[in-house]
Amino acid sequence: MNSSFSELPLPPAQLENLEQIGYREMTPIQAASLPLTLAGQDLIAQAKTGSGKTASFALPLLCKLNPRDFGAQALVLCPTRELATQVATEIRRLARYQANIKVVTLCGGQSIGPQIGSLEHGGHIIVGTPGRIKDHLRKQTLDLSRVNTLVLDEADRMLEMGFAEDIGDIISTTPTSRQTLLFSATYPDDIRRLSHRYQSDDVQMIKVAPQAEDQQIEQLFYICQPAARREALLQIIAQHQPDRAVVFCNTKASVREVTQALSDAHDDALALHGDLDQRERDQVLVQFKHNSVRLLVATDVAARGLDIDDLPAVINYDLPRETEQYVHRIGRTGRAGKSGLALSLFTDKERYRLDAIGQYLDREVEFEAVETLRPTAASLPPPTFVTLAIAGGRKNKVRPGDILGALTREGGIEGNAVGKIDVLEHVAYVAIERSQSKLALKQLSNGKIKGRKFKVRKLSLNRNRDQRG
């Protein structure tokens, strides 16, 4: 299968842009899907987050755009605000070869007023969540009658979240002549029904099997007694001392219990599950990305779309019910040529899941009893950074450089003590080395950013309550 973008019927300016932004070779999902999507075919593609699927639908929809028509010509539906933001950002990068292409993001958790104002000036590509798109259709602030490309990204997750009716209502407002591209990590019966209902009869299906790269990911399995599972988790964490890890549980109740157990054992941990509101979710994710917390405890649904660079370890507190989900989970570590660690707990009643994983990976899976680990009471060291939240964001014209300047030039903080800086719509987050965090909090609280004073607070690990500065 061809892996060069130059073999595709793309404009020369786009090929040059792809080279400039680092798209050297097609990923397996791109190589399998782009010849079909660029030819106008409807597509159902089974592929996970991180596989390069955004380009698989962004490149063909960009080729069809009429830049002089500011009506919505493409619609991308995503399950969460984080994924919609990631997708919109990537589409903007891929659209650089054309002038004045407007991508509008419409998601819940944000004020609808500014979105309405943005839509009044038109938008070529709409990226959003089903609930908020439905809100705009109800208010008649969004017209989808000229959409020629519809994308359902992470369709299985949208159905899991109960968006089936909203999706149907939204699709009913688009032309039947559209191209419909459906991407899903799994392919259950409800996805088949969705495809049958909204895609053409000659829809093409492709599946790119997720690969667990053995040479990059060390996979270790530990059998434990059901009543001792939490203690076993503490033991394997103490034994392996991961710098950061995502701990996967099968239920929201387990997420809460495990997070509490870790916190009781003095291992900083935050929970990520479906009951969090958008602000809480943003704060959990930013602290984990900033290395301000070492352990993130999550369900599969909550973690879908979560893309963490350089994640050292994944821990399966529960083995997933679906074998493919195991490969999706551990594929979050060991990326970009780096080594990763996957630790899994299971009980004797779950041996069948372990056997299924071995069959899927086509190798014999070895395991050991957690009791064979040498006893240790060591907890993880404190996280390297502390995250500060600043009550000003893009709407206040705050940029990362402004925050860095306020800390280093005016605040006297060493530049290497400042970690990641994330500027959102109305809030900004900055990671500060723990030893410098009190000074940084004081300087930002008493000083100014771009000549203005903003409230600053330290994000707390205690249920994410803010600690005022």
Tab-separated table of C-alpha atoms in Angstrom:
chain	number	residue	atom	x	y	z
A	1	MET	CA	0.000	0.000	0.000
A	2	ASN	CA	1.350	3.441	-0.960
A	3	SER	CA	2.606	5.557	1.923
A	4	SER	CA	3.487	8.803	0.116
A	5	PHE	CA	1.027	11.702	0.086
A	6	SER	CA	2.450	12.728	-3.307
A	7	GLU	CA	0.680	9.725	-4.882
A	8	LEU	CA	-2.702	11.157	-3.908
A	9	PRO	CA	-4.721	13.603	-6.068
A	10	LEU	CA	-3.991	16.553	-3.752
A	11	PRO	CA	-3.225	20.139	-4.816
A	12	PRO	CA	0.528	20.908	-5.001
A	13	ALA	CA	0.062	23.645	-2.383
A	14	GLN	CA	-1.423	21.093	0.032
A	15	LEU	CA	1.434	18.648	-0.589
A	16	GLU	CA	3.880	21.435	0.230
A	17	ASN	CA	1.904	22.306	3.356
A	18	LEU	CA	1.900	18.655	4.485
A	19	GLU	CA	5.668	18.570	4.175
A	20	GLN	CA	6.026	21.787	6.170
A	21	ILE	CA	3.833	20.627	9.066
A	22	GLY	CA	5.564	17.267	9.375
A	23	TYR	CA	3.325	14.870	7.452
A	24	ARG	CA	6.063	12.720	5.925
A	25	GLU	CA	4.318	9.398	5.259
A	26	MET	CA	0.753	8.201	5.510
A	27	THR	CA	-0.253	6.210	8.571
A	28	PRO	CA	-2.039	2.869	7.899
A	29	ILE	CA	-5.489	4.450	8.337
A	30	GLN	CA	-4.597	7.310	5.967
A	31	ALA	CA	-3.164	4.968	3.329
A	32	ALA	CA	-6.265	2.774	3.456
A	33	SER	CA	-8.889	5.523	3.565
A	34	LEU	CA	-7.647	8.546	1.597
A	35	PRO	CA	-7.867	7.015	-1.916
A	36	LEU	CA	-11.525	6.217	-1.111
A	37	THR	CA	-12.489	9.467	0.640
A	38	LEU	CA	-10.790	11.627	-1.992
A	39	ALA	CA	-12.814	9.749	-4.637
A	40	GLY	CA	-16.013	10.774	-2.841
A	41	GLN	CA	-16.872	7.372	-1.339
A	42	ASP	CA	-18.813	6.997	1.899
A	43	LEU	CA	-16.587	5.301	4.449
A	44	ILE	CA	-16.792	3.469	7.739
A	45	ALA	CA	-13.356	3.176	9.310
A	46	GLN	CA	-12.403	1.347	12.477
A	47	ALA	CA	-9.438	3.159	13.976
A	48	LYS	CA	-8.395	4.497	17.345
A	49	THR	CA	-7.350	7.938	18.587
A	50	GLY	CA	-3.758	8.693	17.664
A	51	SER	CA	-3.919	6.746	14.381
A	52	GLY	CA	-3.917	9.857	12.176
A	53	LYS	CA	-7.592	9.584	11.304
A	54	THR	CA	-8.224	13.357	11.355
A	55	ALA	CA	-6.275	13.801	8.115
A	56	SER	CA	-8.284	10.944	6.604
A	57	PHE	CA	-11.402	13.091	6.633
A	58	ALA	CA	-9.889	16.604	6.726
A	59	LEU	CA	-7.940	16.328	3.463
A	60	PRO	CA	-10.944	15.330	1.306
A	61	LEU	CA	-13.326	17.850	2.866
A	62	LEU	CA	-10.763	20.638	2.330
A	63	CYS	CA	-10.408	19.665	-1.335
A	64	LYS	CA	-14.161	20.174	-1.848
A	65	LEU	CA	-14.421	23.563	-0.128
A	66	ASN	CA	-15.405	26.677	-1.999
A	67	PRO	CA	-13.504	29.407	-0.074
A	68	ARG	CA	-15.771	32.146	-1.511
A	69	ASP	CA	-18.862	30.509	0.004
A	70	PHE	CA	-18.874	31.164	3.754
A	71	GLY	CA	-21.799	28.789	4.357
A	72	ALA	CA	-21.146	25.578	6.283
A	73	GLN	CA	-19.856	23.039	3.755
A	74	ALA	CA	-18.498	20.412	6.162
A	75	LEU	CA	-19.686	19.211	9.572
A	76	VAL	CA	-17.587	17.135	11.982
A	77	LEU	CA	-19.428	15.704	15.007
A	78	CYS	CA	-17.304	14.704	18.029
A	79	PRO	CA	-18.301	13.275	21.423
A	80	THR	CA	-16.386	15.744	23.622
A	81	ARG	CA	-15.151	19.303	23.665
A	82	GLU	CA	-11.514	18.126	23.999
A	83	LEU	CA	-11.718	15.994	20.880
A	84	ALA	CA	-13.563	18.722	18.936
A	85	THR	CA	-10.843	21.218	19.896
A	86	GLN	CA	-8.081	18.799	18.838
A	87	VAL	CA	-9.816	18.090	15.526
A	88	ALA	CA	-10.463	21.783	14.770
A	89	THR	CA	-6.829	22.646	15.537
A	90	GLU	CA	-5.564	19.934	13.191
A	91	ILE	CA	-7.974	20.934	10.406
A	92	ARG	CA	-6.688	24.523	10.650
A	93	ARG	CA	-3.112	23.246	10.222
A	94	LEU	CA	-4.110	21.175	7.206
A	95	ALA	CA	-6.028	24.146	5.738
A	96	ARG	CA	-3.051	26.537	5.779
A	97	TYR	CA	-2.471	26.106	2.051
A	98	GLN	CA	-5.764	27.935	1.367
A	99	ALA	CA	-6.436	31.519	2.399
A	100	ASN	CA	-9.323	32.544	4.673
A	101	ILE	CA	-10.688	29.102	5.537
A	102	LYS	CA	-12.815	29.513	8.660
A	103	VAL	CA	-13.220	26.621	11.111
A	104	VAL	CA	-15.862	27.191	13.822
A	105	THR	CA	-15.922	25.063	16.995
A	106	LEU	CA	-19.358	24.659	18.619
A	107	CYS	CA	-19.305	22.795	21.938
A	108	GLY	CA	-21.149	22.792	25.229
A	109	GLY	CA	-19.487	24.024	28.398
A	110	GLN	CA	-19.015	27.432	26.730
A	111	SER	CA	-21.267	30.443	26.361
A	112	ILE	CA	-23.458	30.170	23.275
A	113	GLY	CA	-23.519	33.949	22.649
A	114	PRO	CA	-20.010	34.290	21.194
A	115	GLN	CA	-20.654	31.197	19.068
A	116	ILE	CA	-23.738	32.827	17.579
A	117	GLY	CA	-21.696	35.953	16.884
A	118	SER	CA	-19.020	33.907	15.143
A	119	LEU	CA	-21.595	32.099	12.999
A	120	GLU	CA	-23.041	35.419	11.826
A	121	HIS	CA	-19.796	35.886	9.907
A	122	GLY	CA	-20.066	32.424	8.370
A	123	GLY	CA	-17.868	29.364	8.619
A	124	HIS	CA	-16.690	26.836	6.052
A	125	ILE	CA	-16.181	23.951	8.488
A	126	ILE	CA	-18.185	23.315	11.658
A	127	VAL	CA	-16.670	21.070	14.343
A	128	GLY	CA	-18.755	20.400	17.432
A	129	THR	CA	-20.591	18.180	19.868
A	130	PRO	CA	-24.107	16.921	19.034
A	131	GLY	CA	-25.849	18.693	21.936
A	132	ARG	CA	-24.522	22.151	21.078
A	133	ILE	CA	-24.993	21.694	17.319
A	134	LYS	CA	-28.622	20.778	18.065
A	135	ASP	CA	-28.939	23.966	20.196
A	136	HIS	CA	-27.831	26.102	17.251
A	137	LEU	CA	-30.199	24.345	14.862
A	138	ARG	CA	-33.055	24.950	17.309
A	139	LYS	CA	-32.134	28.636	17.549
A	140	GLN	CA	-31.759	28.764	13.742
A	141	THR	CA	-28.247	30.195	14.131
A	142	LEU	CA	-26.732	27.364	12.056
A	143	ASP	CA	-27.664	26.311	8.520
A	144	LEU	CA	-26.457	22.881	7.363
A	145	SER	CA	-28.314	22.832	4.051
A	146	ARG	CA	-25.084	23.235	2.031
A	147	VAL	CA	-23.011	20.588	3.842
A	148	ASN	CA	-21.288	18.279	1.350
A	149	THR	CA	-19.203	16.304	3.869
A	150	LEU	CA	-20.460	14.899	7.176
A	151	VAL	CA	-18.005	13.256	9.582
A	152	LEU	CA	-18.982	11.232	12.652
A	153	ASP	CA	-15.770	10.994	14.674
A	154	GLU	CA	-15.626	8.417	17.489
A	155	ALA	CA	-19.179	7.438	16.603
A	156	ASP	CA	-19.239	4.565	19.106
A	157	ARG	CA	-18.497	6.958	21.959
A	158	MET	CA	-21.259	9.347	20.833
A	159	LEU	CA	-23.739	6.469	20.913
A	160	GLU	CA	-22.468	5.381	24.351
A	161	MET	CA	-23.121	8.926	25.575
A	162	GLY	CA	-26.749	8.808	24.379
A	163	PHE	CA	-26.436	11.091	21.346
A	164	ALA	CA	-28.168	8.767	18.846
A	165	GLU	CA	-31.358	10.860	18.627
A	166	ASP	CA	-29.453	14.161	18.393
A	167	ILE	CA	-27.261	12.741	15.622
A	168	GLY	CA	-30.342	11.691	13.682
A	169	ASP	CA	-31.955	15.120	14.078
A	170	ILE	CA	-28.765	16.849	12.915
A	171	ILE	CA	-28.261	14.594	9.897
A	172	SER	CA	-31.860	15.189	8.813
A	173	THR	CA	-30.989	18.860	8.189
A	174	THR	CA	-28.124	18.018	5.797
A	175	PRO	CA	-28.435	17.185	2.077
A	176	THR	CA	-28.885	13.514	1.177
A	177	SER	CA	-26.237	13.965	-1.536
A	178	ARG	CA	-23.508	14.511	1.087
A	179	GLN	CA	-20.459	12.291	1.611
A	180	THR	CA	-20.681	10.602	5.031
A	181	LEU	CA	-17.535	9.404	6.814
A	182	LEU	CA	-17.907	7.385	10.003
A	183	PHE	CA	-14.941	6.685	12.304
A	184	SER	CA	-15.182	4.367	15.286
A	185	ALA	CA	-12.707	2.578	17.555
A	186	THR	CA	-15.064	-0.393	17.827
A	187	TYR	CA	-17.745	-1.833	15.522
A	188	PRO	CA	-20.747	-2.964	17.595
A	189	ASP	CA	-24.230	-3.587	16.199
A	190	ASP	CA	-25.441	-0.039	16.842
A	191	ILE	CA	-22.630	1.311	14.641
A	192	ARG	CA	-23.720	-1.060	11.869
A	193	ARG	CA	-27.275	0.258	12.204
A	194	LEU	CA	-26.034	3.865	12.157
A	195	SER	CA	-24.088	3.208	8.965
A	196	HIS	CA	-27.004	1.412	7.292
A	197	ARG	CA	-29.326	4.324	8.096
A	198	TYR	CA	-27.158	7.276	7.078
A	199	GLN	CA	-24.598	6.043	4.549
A	200	SER	CA	-24.904	5.017	0.923
A	201	ASP	CA	-25.374	1.399	-0.147
A	202	ASP	CA	-21.849	1.255	-1.608
A	203	VAL	CA	-20.205	2.430	1.623
A	204	GLN	CA	-16.629	1.165	1.923
A	205	MET	CA	-15.396	-0.341	5.184
A	206	ILE	CA	-11.791	-0.433	6.338
A	207	LYS	CA	-10.303	-1.693	9.562
A	208	VAL	CA	-6.837	-0.898	10.808
A	209	ALA	CA	-6.035	-3.323	13.607
A	210	PRO	CA	-4.412	-1.660	16.609
A	211	GLN	CA	-0.917	-2.947	17.197
A	212	ALA	CA	0.677	-3.500	20.576
A	213	GLU	CA	4.361	-3.090	19.784
A	214	ASP	CA	6.062	-5.619	22.025
A	215	GLN	CA	9.492	-4.096	21.586
A	216	GLN	CA	8.230	-0.759	22.920
A	217	ILE	CA	5.681	-1.804	25.555
A	218	GLU	CA	6.640	-4.150	28.377
A	219	GLN	CA	3.472	-5.989	29.423
A	220	LEU	CA	3.333	-7.489	32.922
A	221	PHE	CA	0.353	-9.352	34.395
A	222	TYR	CA	-0.271	-10.007	38.100
A	223	ILE	CA	-2.875	-12.362	39.550
A	224	CYS	CA	-4.392	-11.326	42.876
A	225	GLN	CA	-7.223	-12.225	45.241
A	226	PRO	CA	-10.476	-10.305	44.538
A	227	ALA	CA	-10.534	-8.773	48.035
A	228	ALA	CA	-6.885	-7.711	47.753
A	229	ARG	CA	-7.087	-5.914	44.395
A	230	ARG	CA	-6.670	-2.400	45.816
A	231	GLU	CA	-3.728	-3.479	47.938
A	232	ALA	CA	-2.239	-5.189	44.873
A	233	LEU	CA	-2.546	-1.934	42.909
A	234	LEU	CA	-0.617	-0.049	45.599
A	235	GLN	CA	2.002	-2.779	45.573
A	236	ILE	CA	2.663	-2.725	41.813
A	237	ILE	CA	2.791	1.079	41.809
A	238	ALA	CA	5.292	1.043	44.679
A	239	GLN	CA	7.295	-1.664	42.905
A	240	HIS	CA	7.511	-0.006	39.492
A	241	GLN	CA	7.389	3.675	40.582
A	242	PRO	CA	6.015	5.063	37.283
A	243	ASP	CA	6.663	8.742	36.735
A	244	ARG	CA	3.060	9.062	35.502
A	245	ALA	CA	0.363	6.524	34.704
A	246	VAL	CA	-3.255	6.211	33.648
A	247	VAL	CA	-5.081	3.648	35.817
A	248	PHE	CA	-8.026	2.135	33.905
A	249	CYS	CA	-11.155	0.882	35.673
A	250	ASN	CA	-14.274	-0.635	34.100
A	251	THR	CA	-16.814	1.431	36.074
A	252	LYS	CA	-17.237	4.939	37.471
A	253	ALA	CA	-17.706	3.461	40.955
A	254	SER	CA	-14.319	1.739	40.713
A	255	VAL	CA	-12.718	4.996	39.549
A	256	ARG	CA	-13.956	6.776	42.676
A	257	GLU	CA	-12.916	3.946	45.005
A	258	VAL	CA	-9.459	3.564	43.486
A	259	THR	CA	-8.804	7.317	43.494
A	260	GLN	CA	-9.700	7.450	47.185
A	261	ALA	CA	-7.531	4.413	47.974
A	262	LEU	CA	-4.542	5.977	46.204
A	263	SER	CA	-5.045	9.298	47.959
A	264	ASP	CA	-5.306	7.534	51.334
A	265	ALA	CA	-1.970	5.860	50.578
A	266	HIS	CA	-0.401	9.283	49.845
A	267	ASP	CA	-0.223	8.706	46.095
A	268	ASP	CA	-1.616	11.830	44.410
A	269	ALA	CA	-4.394	10.833	42.027
A	270	LEU	CA	-7.252	12.458	40.132
A	271	ALA	CA	-10.403	10.810	38.786
A	272	LEU	CA	-11.701	11.161	35.233
A	273	HIS	CA	-15.233	9.881	34.650
A	274	GLY	CA	-18.490	10.854	32.985
A	275	ASP	CA	-19.985	12.642	36.000
A	276	LEU	CA	-17.465	15.498	35.886
A	277	ASP	CA	-18.621	18.776	34.404
A	278	GLN	CA	-16.534	20.394	31.668
A	279	ARG	CA	-14.631	22.718	34.008
A	280	GLU	CA	-13.699	19.839	36.333
A	281	ARG	CA	-12.648	17.694	33.382
A	282	ASP	CA	-10.476	20.490	31.961
A	283	GLN	CA	-8.731	20.911	35.308
A	284	VAL	CA	-8.104	17.186	35.736
A	285	LEU	CA	-6.621	16.867	32.246
A	286	VAL	CA	-4.459	19.953	32.492
A	287	GLN	CA	-2.960	18.859	35.822
A	288	PHE	CA	-2.082	15.446	34.421
A	289	LYS	CA	-0.595	16.921	31.246
A	290	HIS	CA	1.365	19.425	33.358
A	291	ASN	CA	2.863	16.619	35.472
A	292	SER	CA	1.162	18.160	38.521
A	293	VAL	CA	-0.362	14.778	39.403
A	294	ARG	CA	1.208	11.399	38.764
A	295	LEU	CA	-1.837	9.141	38.568
A	296	LEU	CA	-5.001	9.598	36.519
A	297	VAL	CA	-7.771	7.071	37.250
A	298	ALA	CA	-10.252	6.774	34.380
A	299	THR	CA	-12.915	4.762	32.624
A	300	ASP	CA	-12.479	3.921	28.940
A	301	VAL	CA	-15.340	6.225	27.957
A	302	ALA	CA	-13.930	9.200	29.886
A	303	ALA	CA	-10.413	8.627	28.524
A	304	ARG	CA	-11.498	8.370	24.871
A	305	GLY	CA	-9.845	11.180	22.958
A	306	LEU	CA	-7.283	11.673	25.709
A	307	ASP	CA	-3.920	12.144	23.997
A	308	ILE	CA	-1.016	12.445	26.442
A	309	ASP	CA	2.486	12.844	25.061
A	310	ASP	CA	5.184	10.646	26.532
A	311	LEU	CA	3.040	8.593	28.926
A	312	PRO	CA	5.400	6.195	30.755
A	313	ALA	CA	2.845	3.644	31.975
A	314	VAL	CA	-0.696	2.309	31.763
A	315	ILE	CA	-2.212	0.246	34.584
A	316	ASN	CA	-5.243	-1.996	34.158
A	317	TYR	CA	-6.910	-2.161	37.569
A	318	ASP	CA	-9.577	-4.194	35.761
A	319	LEU	CA	-8.887	-6.094	32.564
A	320	PRO	CA	-11.273	-4.647	29.962
A	321	ARG	CA	-14.300	-6.663	28.882
A	322	GLU	CA	-13.350	-6.353	25.204
A	323	THR	CA	-9.955	-7.689	24.124
A	324	GLU	CA	-9.423	-4.924	21.553
A	325	GLN	CA	-9.907	-2.377	24.312
A	326	TYR	CA	-6.842	-3.790	26.071
A	327	VAL	CA	-4.731	-2.951	23.026
A	328	HIS	CA	-6.290	0.526	22.802
A	329	ARG	CA	-5.451	1.159	26.451
A	330	ILE	CA	-1.827	0.066	26.391
A	331	GLY	CA	-1.279	1.791	23.039
A	332	ARG	CA	-1.336	5.097	24.908
A	333	THR	CA	2.181	4.365	26.187
A	334	GLY	CA	5.334	3.495	24.251
A	335	ARG	CA	4.648	6.007	21.478
A	336	ALA	CA	7.064	7.692	19.076
A	337	GLY	CA	9.762	5.089	19.596
A	338	LYS	CA	9.797	5.459	23.380
A	339	SER	CA	9.488	2.540	25.759
A	340	GLY	CA	6.298	2.015	27.738
A	341	LEU	CA	5.049	-0.125	30.587
A	342	ALA	CA	1.655	-1.853	30.838
A	343	LEU	CA	0.751	-3.385	34.202
A	344	SER	CA	-2.423	-5.450	34.589
A	345	LEU	CA	-4.219	-6.998	37.552
A	346	PHE	CA	-6.637	-9.904	37.264
A	347	THR	CA	-8.260	-12.552	39.464
A	348	ASP	CA	-8.654	-16.266	38.892
A	349	LYS	CA	-12.222	-15.716	37.624
A	350	GLU	CA	-10.819	-13.374	34.948
A	351	ARG	CA	-8.314	-15.860	33.546
A	352	TYR	CA	-10.486	-16.198	30.434
A	353	ARG	CA	-9.854	-12.513	29.659
A	354	LEU	CA	-6.118	-13.067	29.932
A	355	ASP	CA	-6.375	-16.060	27.578
A	356	ALA	CA	-8.353	-13.938	25.096
A	357	ILE	CA	-5.640	-11.250	25.189
A	358	GLY	CA	-3.013	-13.916	24.508
A	359	GLN	CA	-4.978	-15.203	21.519
A	360	TYR	CA	-5.413	-11.676	20.176
A	361	LEU	CA	-1.695	-10.936	20.529
A	362	ASP	CA	-0.900	-14.397	19.133
A	363	ARG	CA	1.472	-15.301	21.950
A	364	GLU	CA	1.457	-16.981	25.332
A	365	VAL	CA	0.904	-14.478	28.121
A	366	GLU	CA	2.924	-15.081	31.259
A	367	PHE	CA	1.911	-13.793	34.681
A	368	GLU	CA	3.007	-13.915	38.298
A	369	ALA	CA	1.314	-13.683	41.675
A	370	VAL	CA	1.406	-10.174	43.084
A	371	GLU	CA	2.619	-11.704	46.382
A	372	THR	CA	5.938	-12.535	44.718
A	373	LEU	CA	6.833	-8.832	44.570
A	374	ARG	CA	9.108	-7.750	47.355
A	375	PRO	CA	7.110	-5.936	50.056
A	376	THR	CA	7.440	-2.169	50.009
A	377	ALA	CA	5.521	0.679	51.571
A	378	ALA	CA	7.007	3.340	49.349
A	379	SER	CA	4.583	5.793	47.765
A	380	LEU	CA	5.374	7.876	44.705
A	381	PRO	CA	7.370	11.080	45.172
A	382	PRO	CA	5.433	14.365	44.892
A	383	PRO	CA	4.769	15.519	41.313
A	384	THR	CA	7.422	17.719	39.726
A	385	PHE	CA	5.062	20.618	39.027
A	386	VAL	CA	2.161	22.540	40.520
A	387	THR	CA	-0.494	24.023	38.205
A	388	LEU	CA	-1.645	27.626	38.661
A	389	ALA	CA	-4.907	28.845	37.102
A	390	ILE	CA	-5.138	32.428	35.839
A	391	ALA	CA	-8.608	33.954	35.398
A	392	GLY	CA	-7.856	35.266	31.915
A	393	GLY	CA	-7.599	33.540	28.546
A	394	ARG	CA	-7.747	34.057	24.805
A	395	LYS	CA	-10.783	36.339	25.152
A	396	ASN	CA	-8.595	38.615	27.281
A	397	LYS	CA	-5.834	38.527	24.630
A	398	VAL	CA	-3.595	36.576	27.023
A	399	ARG	CA	-0.863	34.586	25.281
A	400	PRO	CA	1.639	32.035	26.660
A	401	GLY	CA	4.482	34.507	26.132
A	402	ASP	CA	2.713	37.090	28.307
A	403	ILE	CA	2.506	34.620	31.204
A	404	LEU	CA	6.105	33.513	30.766
A	405	GLY	CA	7.226	37.144	30.730
A	406	ALA	CA	5.257	37.990	33.882
A	407	LEU	CA	6.949	35.098	35.661
A	408	THR	CA	10.520	35.417	34.418
A	409	ARG	CA	11.070	39.106	33.657
A	410	GLU	CA	8.872	40.643	36.319
A	411	GLY	CA	8.520	37.810	38.831
A	412	GLY	CA	12.100	36.658	39.055
A	413	ILE	CA	11.255	32.996	38.335
A	414	GLU	CA	13.869	31.018	36.436
A	415	GLY	CA	12.695	30.120	32.941
A	416	ASN	CA	13.487	26.425	33.435
A	417	ALA	CA	11.113	26.372	36.439
A	418	VAL	CA	8.163	27.103	34.115
A	419	GLY	CA	6.541	24.076	32.476
A	420	LYS	CA	3.638	23.815	30.067
A	421	ILE	CA	1.318	26.779	29.527
A	422	ASP	CA	-2.234	26.234	28.242
A	423	VAL	CA	-4.381	29.228	27.326
A	424	LEU	CA	-8.091	28.444	26.934
A	425	GLU	CA	-10.992	30.759	26.156
A	426	HIS	CA	-11.432	32.322	29.590
A	427	VAL	CA	-8.684	30.772	31.706
A	428	ALA	CA	-4.984	29.971	31.434
A	429	TYR	CA	-2.972	27.286	33.203
A	430	VAL	CA	0.761	27.322	33.866
A	431	ALA	CA	2.917	24.561	35.373
A	432	ILE	CA	5.528	25.718	37.902
A	433	GLU	CA	8.210	23.616	39.562
A	434	ARG	CA	7.023	22.727	43.047
A	435	SER	CA	9.888	24.547	44.786
A	436	GLN	CA	9.029	27.788	42.953
A	437	SER	CA	5.233	27.534	43.079
A	438	LYS	CA	4.597	29.678	46.163
A	439	LEU	CA	6.789	32.489	44.812
A	440	ALA	CA	5.136	32.232	41.384
A	441	LEU	CA	1.645	32.325	42.927
A	442	LYS	CA	2.579	35.412	44.932
A	443	GLN	CA	4.163	37.183	41.955
A	444	LEU	CA	1.265	36.510	39.591
A	445	SER	CA	-1.328	37.442	42.247
A	446	ASN	CA	0.391	40.733	43.085
A	447	GLY	CA	1.744	41.554	39.637
A	448	LYS	CA	0.219	42.150	36.218
A	449	ILE	CA	-0.061	40.294	32.923
A	450	LYS	CA	-0.163	42.588	29.889
A	451	GLY	CA	-0.721	45.501	32.278
A	452	ARG	CA	-3.763	43.876	33.905
A	453	LYS	CA	-4.312	42.145	37.231
A	454	PHE	CA	-5.904	38.685	37.127
A	455	LYS	CA	-7.013	36.394	39.941
A	456	VAL	CA	-4.637	33.470	40.293
A	457	ARG	CA	-5.158	30.215	42.163
A	458	LYS	CA	-3.379	26.945	42.733
A	459	LEU	CA	-5.287	23.897	41.525
A	460	SER	CA	-5.846	21.464	44.364
A	461	LEU	CA	-5.832	17.691	44.161
A	462	ASN	CA	-8.605	17.583	46.757
A	463	ARG	CA	-11.625	17.075	44.481
A	464	ASN	CA	-10.179	19.819	42.308
A	465	ARG	CA	-11.237	22.581	44.652
A	466	ASP	CA	-9.312	25.765	44.016
A	467	GLN	CA	-6.973	27.201	46.602
A	468	ARG	CA	-7.127	30.960	46.322
A	469	GLY	CA	-3.895	32.899	46.063
